[in-house]
PDB file of C-alpha atoms and ligand atoms in Angstrom:
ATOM      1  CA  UNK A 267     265.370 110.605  35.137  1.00 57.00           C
ATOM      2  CA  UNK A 268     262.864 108.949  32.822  1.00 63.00           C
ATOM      3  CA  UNK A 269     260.082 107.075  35.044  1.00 73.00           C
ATOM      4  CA  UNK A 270     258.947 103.813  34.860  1.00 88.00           C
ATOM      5  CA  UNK A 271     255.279 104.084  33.195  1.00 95.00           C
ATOM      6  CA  UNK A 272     253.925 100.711  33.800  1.00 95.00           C
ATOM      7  CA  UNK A 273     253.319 100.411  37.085  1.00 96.00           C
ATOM      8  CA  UNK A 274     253.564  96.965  39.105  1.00 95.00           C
ATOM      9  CA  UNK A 275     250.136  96.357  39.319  1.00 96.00           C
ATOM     10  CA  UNK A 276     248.972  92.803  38.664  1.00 97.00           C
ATOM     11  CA  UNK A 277     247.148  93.597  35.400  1.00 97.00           C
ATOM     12  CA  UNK A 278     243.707  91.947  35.159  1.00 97.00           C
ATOM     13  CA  UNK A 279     242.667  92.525  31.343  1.00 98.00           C
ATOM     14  CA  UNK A 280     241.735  89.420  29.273  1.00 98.00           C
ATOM     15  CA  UNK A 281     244.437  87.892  26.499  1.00 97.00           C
ATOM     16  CA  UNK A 282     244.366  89.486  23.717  1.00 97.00           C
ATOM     17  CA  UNK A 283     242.199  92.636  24.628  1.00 98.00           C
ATOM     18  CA  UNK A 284     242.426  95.225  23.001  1.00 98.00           C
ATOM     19  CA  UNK A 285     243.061  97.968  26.473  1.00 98.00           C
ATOM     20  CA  UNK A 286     246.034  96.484  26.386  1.00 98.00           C
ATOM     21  CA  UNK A 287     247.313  98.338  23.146  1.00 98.00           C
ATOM     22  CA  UNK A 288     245.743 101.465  24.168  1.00 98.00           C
ATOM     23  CA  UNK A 289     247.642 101.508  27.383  1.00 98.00           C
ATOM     24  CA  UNK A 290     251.230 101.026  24.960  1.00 97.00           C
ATOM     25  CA  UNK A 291     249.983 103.094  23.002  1.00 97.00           C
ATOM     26  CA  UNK A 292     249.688 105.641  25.695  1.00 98.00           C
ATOM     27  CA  UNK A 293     252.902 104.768  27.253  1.00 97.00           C
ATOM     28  CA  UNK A 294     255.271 105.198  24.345  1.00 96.00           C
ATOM     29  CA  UNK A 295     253.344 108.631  23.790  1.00 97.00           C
ATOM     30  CA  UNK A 296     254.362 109.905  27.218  1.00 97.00           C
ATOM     31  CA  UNK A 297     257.202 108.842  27.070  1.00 96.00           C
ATOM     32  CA  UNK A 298     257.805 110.189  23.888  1.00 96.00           C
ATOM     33  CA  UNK A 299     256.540 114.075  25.695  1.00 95.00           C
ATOM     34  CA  UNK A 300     258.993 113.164  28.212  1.00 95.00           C
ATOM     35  CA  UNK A 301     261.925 112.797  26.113  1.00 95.00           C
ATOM     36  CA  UNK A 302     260.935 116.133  24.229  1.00 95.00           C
ATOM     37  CA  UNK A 303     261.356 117.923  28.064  1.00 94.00           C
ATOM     38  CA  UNK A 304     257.646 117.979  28.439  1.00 95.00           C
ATOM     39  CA  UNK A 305     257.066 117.042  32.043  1.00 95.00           C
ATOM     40  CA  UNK A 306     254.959 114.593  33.107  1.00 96.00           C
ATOM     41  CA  UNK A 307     254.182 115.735  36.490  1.00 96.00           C
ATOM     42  CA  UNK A 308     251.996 118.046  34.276  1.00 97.00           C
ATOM     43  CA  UNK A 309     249.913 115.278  32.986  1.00 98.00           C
ATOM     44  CA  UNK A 310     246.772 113.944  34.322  1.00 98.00           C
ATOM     45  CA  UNK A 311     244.897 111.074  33.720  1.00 98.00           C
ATOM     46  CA  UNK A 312     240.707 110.645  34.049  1.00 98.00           C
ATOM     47  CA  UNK A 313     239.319 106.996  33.623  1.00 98.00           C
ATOM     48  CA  UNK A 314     235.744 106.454  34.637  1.00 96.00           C
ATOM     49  CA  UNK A 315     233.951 102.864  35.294  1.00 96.00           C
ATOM     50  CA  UNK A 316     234.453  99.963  32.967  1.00 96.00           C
ATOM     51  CA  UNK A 317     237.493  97.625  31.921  1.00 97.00           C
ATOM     52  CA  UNK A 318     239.147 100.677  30.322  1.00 97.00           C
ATOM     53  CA  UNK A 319     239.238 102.418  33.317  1.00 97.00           C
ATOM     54  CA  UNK A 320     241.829  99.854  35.295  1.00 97.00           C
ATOM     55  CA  UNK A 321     244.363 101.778  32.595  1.00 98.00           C
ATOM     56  CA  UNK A 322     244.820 104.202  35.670  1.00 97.00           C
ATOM     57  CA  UNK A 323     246.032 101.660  37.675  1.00 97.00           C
ATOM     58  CA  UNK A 324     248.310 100.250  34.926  1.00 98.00           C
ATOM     59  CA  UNK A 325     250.257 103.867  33.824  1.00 97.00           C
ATOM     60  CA  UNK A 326     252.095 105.504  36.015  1.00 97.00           C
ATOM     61  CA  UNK A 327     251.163 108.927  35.910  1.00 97.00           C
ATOM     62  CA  UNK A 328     248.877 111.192  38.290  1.00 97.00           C
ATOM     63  CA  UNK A 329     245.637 109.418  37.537  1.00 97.00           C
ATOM     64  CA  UNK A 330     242.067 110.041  39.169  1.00 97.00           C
ATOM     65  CA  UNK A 331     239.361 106.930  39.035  1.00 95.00           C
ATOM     66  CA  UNK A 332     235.734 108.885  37.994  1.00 96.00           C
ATOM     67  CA  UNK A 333     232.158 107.744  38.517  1.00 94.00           C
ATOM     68  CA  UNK A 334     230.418 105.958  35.894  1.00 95.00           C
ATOM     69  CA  UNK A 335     229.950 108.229  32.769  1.00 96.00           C
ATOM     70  CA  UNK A 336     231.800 111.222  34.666  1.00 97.00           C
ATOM     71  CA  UNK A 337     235.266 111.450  33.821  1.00 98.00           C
ATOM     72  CA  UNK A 338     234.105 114.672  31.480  1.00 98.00           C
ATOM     73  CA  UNK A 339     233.329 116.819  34.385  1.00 98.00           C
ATOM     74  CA  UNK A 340     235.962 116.080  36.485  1.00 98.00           C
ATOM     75  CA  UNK A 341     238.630 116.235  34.002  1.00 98.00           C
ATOM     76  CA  UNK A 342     237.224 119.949  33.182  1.00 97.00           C
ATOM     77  CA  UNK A 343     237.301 120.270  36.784  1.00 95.00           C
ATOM     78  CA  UNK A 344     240.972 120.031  36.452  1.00 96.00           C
ATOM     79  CA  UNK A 345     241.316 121.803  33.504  1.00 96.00           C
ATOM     80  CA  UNK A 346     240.017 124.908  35.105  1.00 95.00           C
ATOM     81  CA  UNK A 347     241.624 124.846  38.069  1.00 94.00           C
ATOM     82  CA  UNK A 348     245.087 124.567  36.577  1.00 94.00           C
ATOM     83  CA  UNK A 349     244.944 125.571  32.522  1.00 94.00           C
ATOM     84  CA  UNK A 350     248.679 124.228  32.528  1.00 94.00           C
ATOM     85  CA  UNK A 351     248.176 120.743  33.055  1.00 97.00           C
ATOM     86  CA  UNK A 352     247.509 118.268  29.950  1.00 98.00           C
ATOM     87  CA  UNK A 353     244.224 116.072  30.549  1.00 98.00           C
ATOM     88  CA  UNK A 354     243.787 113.086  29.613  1.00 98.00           C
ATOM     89  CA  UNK A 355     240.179 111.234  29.796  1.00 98.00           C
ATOM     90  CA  UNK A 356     240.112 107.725  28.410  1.00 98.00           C
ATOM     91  CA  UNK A 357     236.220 106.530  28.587  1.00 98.00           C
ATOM     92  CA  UNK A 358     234.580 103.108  27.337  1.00 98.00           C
ATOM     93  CA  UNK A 359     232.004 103.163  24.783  1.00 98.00           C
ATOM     94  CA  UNK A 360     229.621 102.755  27.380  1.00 97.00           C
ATOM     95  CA  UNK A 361     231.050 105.454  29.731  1.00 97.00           C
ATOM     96  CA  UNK A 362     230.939 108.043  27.397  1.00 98.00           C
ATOM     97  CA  UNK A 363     228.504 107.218  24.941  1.00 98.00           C
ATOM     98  CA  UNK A 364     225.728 105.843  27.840  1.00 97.00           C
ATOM     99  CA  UNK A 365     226.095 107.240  31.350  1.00 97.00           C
ATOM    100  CA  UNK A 366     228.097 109.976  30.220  1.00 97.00           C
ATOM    101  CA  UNK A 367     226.800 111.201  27.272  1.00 98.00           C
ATOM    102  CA  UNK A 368     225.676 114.657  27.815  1.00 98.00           C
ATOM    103  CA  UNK A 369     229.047 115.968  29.187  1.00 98.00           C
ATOM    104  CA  UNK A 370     230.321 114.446  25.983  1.00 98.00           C
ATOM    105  CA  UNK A 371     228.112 116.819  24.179  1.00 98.00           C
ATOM    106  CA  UNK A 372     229.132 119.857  26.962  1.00 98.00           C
ATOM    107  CA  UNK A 373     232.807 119.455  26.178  1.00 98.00           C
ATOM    108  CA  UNK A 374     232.736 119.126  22.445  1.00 98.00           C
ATOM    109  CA  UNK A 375     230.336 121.854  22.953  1.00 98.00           C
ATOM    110  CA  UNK A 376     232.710 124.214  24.965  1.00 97.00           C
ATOM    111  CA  UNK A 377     235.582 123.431  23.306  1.00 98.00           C
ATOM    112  CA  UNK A 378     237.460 121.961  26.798  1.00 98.00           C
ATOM    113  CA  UNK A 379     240.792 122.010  26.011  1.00 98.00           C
ATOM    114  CA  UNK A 380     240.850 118.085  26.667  1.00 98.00           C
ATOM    115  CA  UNK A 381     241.628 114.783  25.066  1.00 98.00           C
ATOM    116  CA  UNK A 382     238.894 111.840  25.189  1.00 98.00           C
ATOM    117  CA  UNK A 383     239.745 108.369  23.771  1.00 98.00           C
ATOM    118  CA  UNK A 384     237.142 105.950  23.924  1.00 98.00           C
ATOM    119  CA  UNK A 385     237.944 102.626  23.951  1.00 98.00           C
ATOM    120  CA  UNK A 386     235.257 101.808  22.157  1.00 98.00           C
ATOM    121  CA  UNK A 387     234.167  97.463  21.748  1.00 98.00           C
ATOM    122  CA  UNK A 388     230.988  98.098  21.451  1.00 98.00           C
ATOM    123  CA  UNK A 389     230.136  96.173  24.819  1.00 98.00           C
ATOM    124  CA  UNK A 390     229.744  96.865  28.376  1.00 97.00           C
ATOM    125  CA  UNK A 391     232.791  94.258  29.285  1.00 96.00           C
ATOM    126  CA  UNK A 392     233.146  94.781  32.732  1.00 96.00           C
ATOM    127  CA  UNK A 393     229.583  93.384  33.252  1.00 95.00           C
ATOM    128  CA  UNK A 394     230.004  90.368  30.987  1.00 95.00           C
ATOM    129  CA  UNK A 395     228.417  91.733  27.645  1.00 96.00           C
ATOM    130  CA  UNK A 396     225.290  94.038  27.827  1.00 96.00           C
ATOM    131  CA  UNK A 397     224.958  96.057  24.456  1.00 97.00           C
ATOM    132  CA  UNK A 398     225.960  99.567  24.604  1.00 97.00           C
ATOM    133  CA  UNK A 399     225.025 102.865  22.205  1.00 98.00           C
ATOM    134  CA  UNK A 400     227.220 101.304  19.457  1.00 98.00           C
ATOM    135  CA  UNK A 401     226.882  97.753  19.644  1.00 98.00           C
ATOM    136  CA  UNK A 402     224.891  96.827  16.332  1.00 98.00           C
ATOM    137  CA  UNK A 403     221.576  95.832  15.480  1.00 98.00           C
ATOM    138  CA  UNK A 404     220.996  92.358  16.504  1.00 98.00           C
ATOM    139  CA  UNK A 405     223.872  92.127  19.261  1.00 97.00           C
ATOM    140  CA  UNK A 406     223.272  89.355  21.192  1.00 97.00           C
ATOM    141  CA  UNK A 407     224.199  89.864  24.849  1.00 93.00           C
ATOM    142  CA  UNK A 408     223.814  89.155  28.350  1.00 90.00           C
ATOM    143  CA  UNK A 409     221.022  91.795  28.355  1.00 91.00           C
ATOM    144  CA  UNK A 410     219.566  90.765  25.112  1.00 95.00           C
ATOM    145  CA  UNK A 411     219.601  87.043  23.838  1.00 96.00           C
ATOM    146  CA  UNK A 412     217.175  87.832  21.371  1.00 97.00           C
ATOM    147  CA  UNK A 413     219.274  90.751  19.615  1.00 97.00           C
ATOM    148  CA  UNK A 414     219.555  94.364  20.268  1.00 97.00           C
ATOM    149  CA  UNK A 415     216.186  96.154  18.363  1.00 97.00           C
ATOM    150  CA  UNK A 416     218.238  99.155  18.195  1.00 97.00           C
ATOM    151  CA  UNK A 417     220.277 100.875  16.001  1.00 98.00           C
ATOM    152  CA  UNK A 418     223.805 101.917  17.115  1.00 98.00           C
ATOM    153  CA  UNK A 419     224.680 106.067  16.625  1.00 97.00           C
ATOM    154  CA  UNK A 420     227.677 107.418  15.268  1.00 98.00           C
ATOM    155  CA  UNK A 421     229.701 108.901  17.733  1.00 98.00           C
ATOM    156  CA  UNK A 422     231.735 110.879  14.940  1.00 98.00           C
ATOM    157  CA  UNK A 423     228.583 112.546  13.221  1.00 98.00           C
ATOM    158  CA  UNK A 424     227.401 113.920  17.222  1.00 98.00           C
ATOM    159  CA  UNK A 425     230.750 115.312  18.036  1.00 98.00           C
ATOM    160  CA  UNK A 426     230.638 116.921  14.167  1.00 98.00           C
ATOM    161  CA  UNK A 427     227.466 118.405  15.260  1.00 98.00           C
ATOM    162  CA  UNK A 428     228.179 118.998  18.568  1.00 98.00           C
ATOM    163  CA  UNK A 429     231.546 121.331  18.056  1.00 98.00           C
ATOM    164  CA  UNK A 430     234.623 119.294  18.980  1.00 98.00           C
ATOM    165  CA  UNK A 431     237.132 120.415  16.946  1.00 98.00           C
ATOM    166  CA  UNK A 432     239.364 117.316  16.462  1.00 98.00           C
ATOM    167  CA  UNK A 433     237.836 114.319  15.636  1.00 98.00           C
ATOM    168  CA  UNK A 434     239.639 110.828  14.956  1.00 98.00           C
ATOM    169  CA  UNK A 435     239.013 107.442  14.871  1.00 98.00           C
ATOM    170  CA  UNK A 436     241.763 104.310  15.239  1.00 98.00           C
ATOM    171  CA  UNK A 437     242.136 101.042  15.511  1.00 98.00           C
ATOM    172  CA  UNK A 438     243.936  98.814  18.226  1.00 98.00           C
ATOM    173  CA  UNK A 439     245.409  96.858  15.398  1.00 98.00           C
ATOM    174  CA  UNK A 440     247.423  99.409  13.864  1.00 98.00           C
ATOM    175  CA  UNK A 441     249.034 100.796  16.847  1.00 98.00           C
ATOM    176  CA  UNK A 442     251.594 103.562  14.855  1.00 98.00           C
ATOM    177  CA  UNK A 443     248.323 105.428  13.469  1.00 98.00           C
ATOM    178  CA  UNK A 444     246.833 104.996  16.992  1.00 98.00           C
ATOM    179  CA  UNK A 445     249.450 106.876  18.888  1.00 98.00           C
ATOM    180  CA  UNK A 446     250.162 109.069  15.653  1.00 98.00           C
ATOM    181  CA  UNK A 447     246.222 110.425  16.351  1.00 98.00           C
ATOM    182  CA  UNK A 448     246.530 110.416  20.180  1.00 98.00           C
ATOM    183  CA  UNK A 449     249.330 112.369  20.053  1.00 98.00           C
ATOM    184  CA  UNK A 450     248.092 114.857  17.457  1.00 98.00           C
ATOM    185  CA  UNK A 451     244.486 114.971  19.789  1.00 98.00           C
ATOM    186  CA  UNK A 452     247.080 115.736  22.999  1.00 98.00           C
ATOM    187  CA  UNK A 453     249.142 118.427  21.282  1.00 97.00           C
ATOM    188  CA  UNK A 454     245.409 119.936  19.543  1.00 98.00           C
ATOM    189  CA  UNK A 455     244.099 123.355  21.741  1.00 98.00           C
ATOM    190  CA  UNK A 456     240.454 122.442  22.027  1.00 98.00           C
ATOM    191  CA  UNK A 457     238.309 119.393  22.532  1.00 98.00           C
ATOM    192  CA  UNK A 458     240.179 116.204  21.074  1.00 98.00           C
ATOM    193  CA  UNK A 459     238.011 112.953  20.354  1.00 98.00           C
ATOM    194  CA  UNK A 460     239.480 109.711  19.428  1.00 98.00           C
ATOM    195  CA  UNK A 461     237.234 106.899  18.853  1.00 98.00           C
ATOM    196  CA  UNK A 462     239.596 103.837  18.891  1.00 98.00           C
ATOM    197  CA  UNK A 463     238.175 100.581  17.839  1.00 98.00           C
ATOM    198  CA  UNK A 464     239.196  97.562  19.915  1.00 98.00           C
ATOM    199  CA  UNK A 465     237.798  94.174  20.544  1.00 97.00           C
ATOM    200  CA  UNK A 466     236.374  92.570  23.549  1.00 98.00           C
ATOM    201  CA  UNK A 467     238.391  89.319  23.252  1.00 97.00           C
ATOM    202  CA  UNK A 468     235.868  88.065  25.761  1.00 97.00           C
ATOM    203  CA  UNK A 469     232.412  89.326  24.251  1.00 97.00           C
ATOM    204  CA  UNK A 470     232.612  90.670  21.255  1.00 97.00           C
ATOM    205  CA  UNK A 471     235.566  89.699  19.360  1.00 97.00           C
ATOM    206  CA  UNK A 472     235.348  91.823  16.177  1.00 97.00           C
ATOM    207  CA  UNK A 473     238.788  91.188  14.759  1.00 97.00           C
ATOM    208  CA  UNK A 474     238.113  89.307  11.537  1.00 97.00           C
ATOM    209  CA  UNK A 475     235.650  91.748  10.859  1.00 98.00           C
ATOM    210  CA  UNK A 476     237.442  94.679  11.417  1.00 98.00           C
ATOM    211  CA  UNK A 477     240.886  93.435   9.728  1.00 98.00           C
ATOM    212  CA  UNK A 478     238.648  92.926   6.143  1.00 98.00           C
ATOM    213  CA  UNK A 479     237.021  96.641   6.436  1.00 98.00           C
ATOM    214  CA  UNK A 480     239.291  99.122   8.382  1.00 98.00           C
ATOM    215  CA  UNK A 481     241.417 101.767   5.829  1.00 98.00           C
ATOM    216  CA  UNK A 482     243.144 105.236   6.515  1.00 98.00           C
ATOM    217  CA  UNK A 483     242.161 108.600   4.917  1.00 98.00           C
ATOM    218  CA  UNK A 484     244.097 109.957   2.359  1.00 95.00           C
ATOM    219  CA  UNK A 485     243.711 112.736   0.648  1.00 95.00           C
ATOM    220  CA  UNK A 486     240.480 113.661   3.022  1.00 97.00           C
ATOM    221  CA  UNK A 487     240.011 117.574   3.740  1.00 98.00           C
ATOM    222  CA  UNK A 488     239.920 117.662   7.616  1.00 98.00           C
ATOM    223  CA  UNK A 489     239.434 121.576   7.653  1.00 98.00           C
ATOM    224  CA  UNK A 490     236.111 121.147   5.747  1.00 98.00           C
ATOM    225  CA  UNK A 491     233.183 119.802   8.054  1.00 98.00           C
ATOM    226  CA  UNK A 492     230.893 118.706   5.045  1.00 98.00           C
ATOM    227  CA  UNK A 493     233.529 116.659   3.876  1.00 98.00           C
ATOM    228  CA  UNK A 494     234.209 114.992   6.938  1.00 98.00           C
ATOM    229  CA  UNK A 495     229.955 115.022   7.787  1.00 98.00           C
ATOM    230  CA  UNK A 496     230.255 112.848   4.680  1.00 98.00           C
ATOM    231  CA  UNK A 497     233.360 110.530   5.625  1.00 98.00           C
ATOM    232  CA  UNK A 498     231.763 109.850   8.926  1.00 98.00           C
ATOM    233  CA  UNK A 499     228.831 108.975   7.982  1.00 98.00           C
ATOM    234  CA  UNK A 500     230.715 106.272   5.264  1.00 97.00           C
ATOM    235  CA  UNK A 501     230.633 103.524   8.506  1.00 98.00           C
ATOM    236  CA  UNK A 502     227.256 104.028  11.014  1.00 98.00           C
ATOM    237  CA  UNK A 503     228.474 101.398  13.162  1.00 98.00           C
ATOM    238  CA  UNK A 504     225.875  98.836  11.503  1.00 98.00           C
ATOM    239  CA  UNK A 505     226.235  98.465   7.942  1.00 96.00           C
ATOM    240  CA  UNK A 506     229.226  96.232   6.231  1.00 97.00           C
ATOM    241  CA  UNK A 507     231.325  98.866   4.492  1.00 97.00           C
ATOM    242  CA  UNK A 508     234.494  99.923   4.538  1.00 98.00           C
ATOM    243  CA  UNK A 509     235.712 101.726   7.689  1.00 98.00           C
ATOM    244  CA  UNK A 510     237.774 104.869   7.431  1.00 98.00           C
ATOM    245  CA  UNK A 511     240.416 105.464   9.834  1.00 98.00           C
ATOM    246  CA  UNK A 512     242.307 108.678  10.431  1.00 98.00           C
ATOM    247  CA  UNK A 513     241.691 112.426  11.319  1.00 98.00           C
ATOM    248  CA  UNK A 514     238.296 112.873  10.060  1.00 98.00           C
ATOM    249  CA  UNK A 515     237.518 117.125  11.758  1.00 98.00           C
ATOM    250  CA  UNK A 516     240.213 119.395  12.462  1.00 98.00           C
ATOM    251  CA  UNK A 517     239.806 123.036  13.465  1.00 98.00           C
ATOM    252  CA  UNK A 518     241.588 125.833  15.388  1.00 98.00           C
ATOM    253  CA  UNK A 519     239.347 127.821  17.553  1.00 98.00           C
ATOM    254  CA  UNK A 520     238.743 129.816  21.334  1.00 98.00           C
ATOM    255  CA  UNK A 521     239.017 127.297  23.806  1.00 98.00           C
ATOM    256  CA  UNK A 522     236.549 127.665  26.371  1.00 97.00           C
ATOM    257  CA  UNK A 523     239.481 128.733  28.664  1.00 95.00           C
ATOM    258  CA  UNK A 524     240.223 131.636  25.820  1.00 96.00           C
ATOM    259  CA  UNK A 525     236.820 132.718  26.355  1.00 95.00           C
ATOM    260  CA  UNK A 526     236.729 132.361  30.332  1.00 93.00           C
ATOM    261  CA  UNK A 527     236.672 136.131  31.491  1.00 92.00           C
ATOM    262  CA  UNK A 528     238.559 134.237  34.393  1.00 90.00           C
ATOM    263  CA  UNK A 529     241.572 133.329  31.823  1.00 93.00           C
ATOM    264  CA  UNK A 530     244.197 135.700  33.328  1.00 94.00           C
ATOM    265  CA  UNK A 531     243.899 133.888  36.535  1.00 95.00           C
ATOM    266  CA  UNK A 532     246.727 131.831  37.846  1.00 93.00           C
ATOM    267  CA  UNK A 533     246.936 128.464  38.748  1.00 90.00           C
ATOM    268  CA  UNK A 534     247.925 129.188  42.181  1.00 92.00           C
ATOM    269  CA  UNK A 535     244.854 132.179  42.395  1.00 94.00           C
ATOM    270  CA  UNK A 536     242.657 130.175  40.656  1.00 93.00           C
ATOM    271  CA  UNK A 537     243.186 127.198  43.437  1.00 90.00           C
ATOM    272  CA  UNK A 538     242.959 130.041  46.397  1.00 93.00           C
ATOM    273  CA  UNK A 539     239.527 130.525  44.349  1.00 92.00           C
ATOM    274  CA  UNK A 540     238.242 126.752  44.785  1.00 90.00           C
ATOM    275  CA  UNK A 541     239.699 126.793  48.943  1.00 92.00           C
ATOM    276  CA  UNK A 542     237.722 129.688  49.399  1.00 94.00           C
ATOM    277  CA  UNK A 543     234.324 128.625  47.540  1.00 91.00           C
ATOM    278  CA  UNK A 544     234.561 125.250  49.489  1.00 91.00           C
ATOM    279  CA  UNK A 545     235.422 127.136  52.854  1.00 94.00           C
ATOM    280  CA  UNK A 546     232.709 129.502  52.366  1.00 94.00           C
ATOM    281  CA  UNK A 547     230.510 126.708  51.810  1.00 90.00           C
ATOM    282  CA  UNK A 548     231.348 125.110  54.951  1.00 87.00           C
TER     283      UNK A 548
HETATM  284 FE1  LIG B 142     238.980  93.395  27.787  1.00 53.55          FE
HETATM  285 FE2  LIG B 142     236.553  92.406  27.316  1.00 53.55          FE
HETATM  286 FE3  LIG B 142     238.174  91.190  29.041  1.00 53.55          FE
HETATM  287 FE4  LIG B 142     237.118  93.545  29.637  1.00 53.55          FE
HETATM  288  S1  LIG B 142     235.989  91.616  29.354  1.00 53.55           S
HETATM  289  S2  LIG B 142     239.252  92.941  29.968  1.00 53.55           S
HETATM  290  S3  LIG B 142     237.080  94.573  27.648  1.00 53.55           S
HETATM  291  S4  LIG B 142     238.509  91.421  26.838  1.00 53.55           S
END
């Protein structure tokens, strides 16, 4: 029987903001799996601390709530434990690029076979509107009324350099290359990053400026990391260009579970494993 995925929780998110098309987005994805006899008692979902994380209450799937900046470890946690299960981390800007910023690294590093969207708006929302690693020069925030004096960083050039091995970036406002990109990072074997762009409607309402400078990639060499080094770094999150959208990295190689000399383990060996570790530890 095909499950309800929005659950009855009374949903909290601002009009107009832009979790709200992730968590669709998300939605007709699974669902989607589902219909293809993919089961979704096999999928898990990691949120960590921040607007975007109330998506766990919202979906109805096996979810797990993180610590701020720590959904990384814990959804590799998961991963290792049971290789079978999908994982699913969706972080804010601020989760992942901020608190949680060197497991970021250590995943795309490893090659976790995991998927990370950020819902990235470029503000720390949940708090009313401090600046976070990609909120642009000059922001003015709760934490800075004078303007940020710092330069945001491009999230797509550090995972380049850093190893993931599919890198994205979408847009809440063009929701069929969203989940077209999701759902290419879910079905990837490796470490899958999608940076999706999405406003704040409450602090930092970008959409005019996004709807005059977002395109898609065509005709861009995903297999060939210079050329996507250089289509990154077309947008650093400051200046006024155009902003590509689209598969930017794409490569097949070992996960770190291919490389685990534990790989042969089972699931059910590998949990006997854990029980023992924590009993012995007792
Ligand atoms: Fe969304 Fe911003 Fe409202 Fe948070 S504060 S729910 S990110 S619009």
């Amino acid at each position: 029987m095909t499950r309800n995925l929005i659950t009855p929780v009374q949903n909290t998110w601002c009009p107009g903001c832009g979790n709200f098309a992730i968590q669709h987005t998300l939605k007709e994805i699974l669902s989607g799996l589902e219909n293809e006899g993919h089961s979704l008692d096999n999928v898990v979902l990691v949120s960590g601390i921040g607007c975007h994380a109330k998506i766990a209450d919202y979906l109805n799937i096996n979810s797990v709530y993180a610590i701020h900046g720590r959904t990384i470890p814990v959804a590799t946690g998961i991963k290792l434990a049971n290789p079978r299960l999908t994982v699913i981390c969706c972080a804010g800007d601020g989760d992942a690029y901020a608190e949680g910023l060197d497991h970021l690294i250590f995943a795309a590093k490893r090659n976790i076979d995991i998927t990370m969207i950020i819902h990235n708006n470029r503000v720390y929302g949940l708090t009313t509107g401090q600046y976070t690693p990609t909120s642009p020069l000059g922001f003015r925030g709760k934490s800075t009324p004078a303007g940020t004096t710092e330069y945001p960083f491009n999230p797509l050039e550090l995972m380049l350099a850093s190893g993931a091995t599919y890198i994205a970036r979408g847009y809440t406002r063009k929701m069929p290359q969203l989940a077209e990109l999701i759902r290419q990072g879910i079905m990837h074997k490796g470490f899958a990053f999608i940076d999706v762009l999405q406003i704040c409607a409450s602090f930092f309402n970008m959409t005019e400026y996004y709807g005059q400078r977002v395109y898609d990639l065509t005709d861009h060499n995903a297999g060939d990391f210079a050329v996507a080094c250089a289509k990154a770094r077309e947008w650093d999150y400051n200046r006024d260009t155009p902003i590509p959208l689209g598969v930017f990295y794409e490569q097949s190689l070992p996960t770190f579970n291919d490389r685990n000399p534990l790989r042969d383990l089972s699931a059910d060996e590998r949990i006997h494993r854990i029980h023992d570790f924590f009993e012995a530890s007792k």
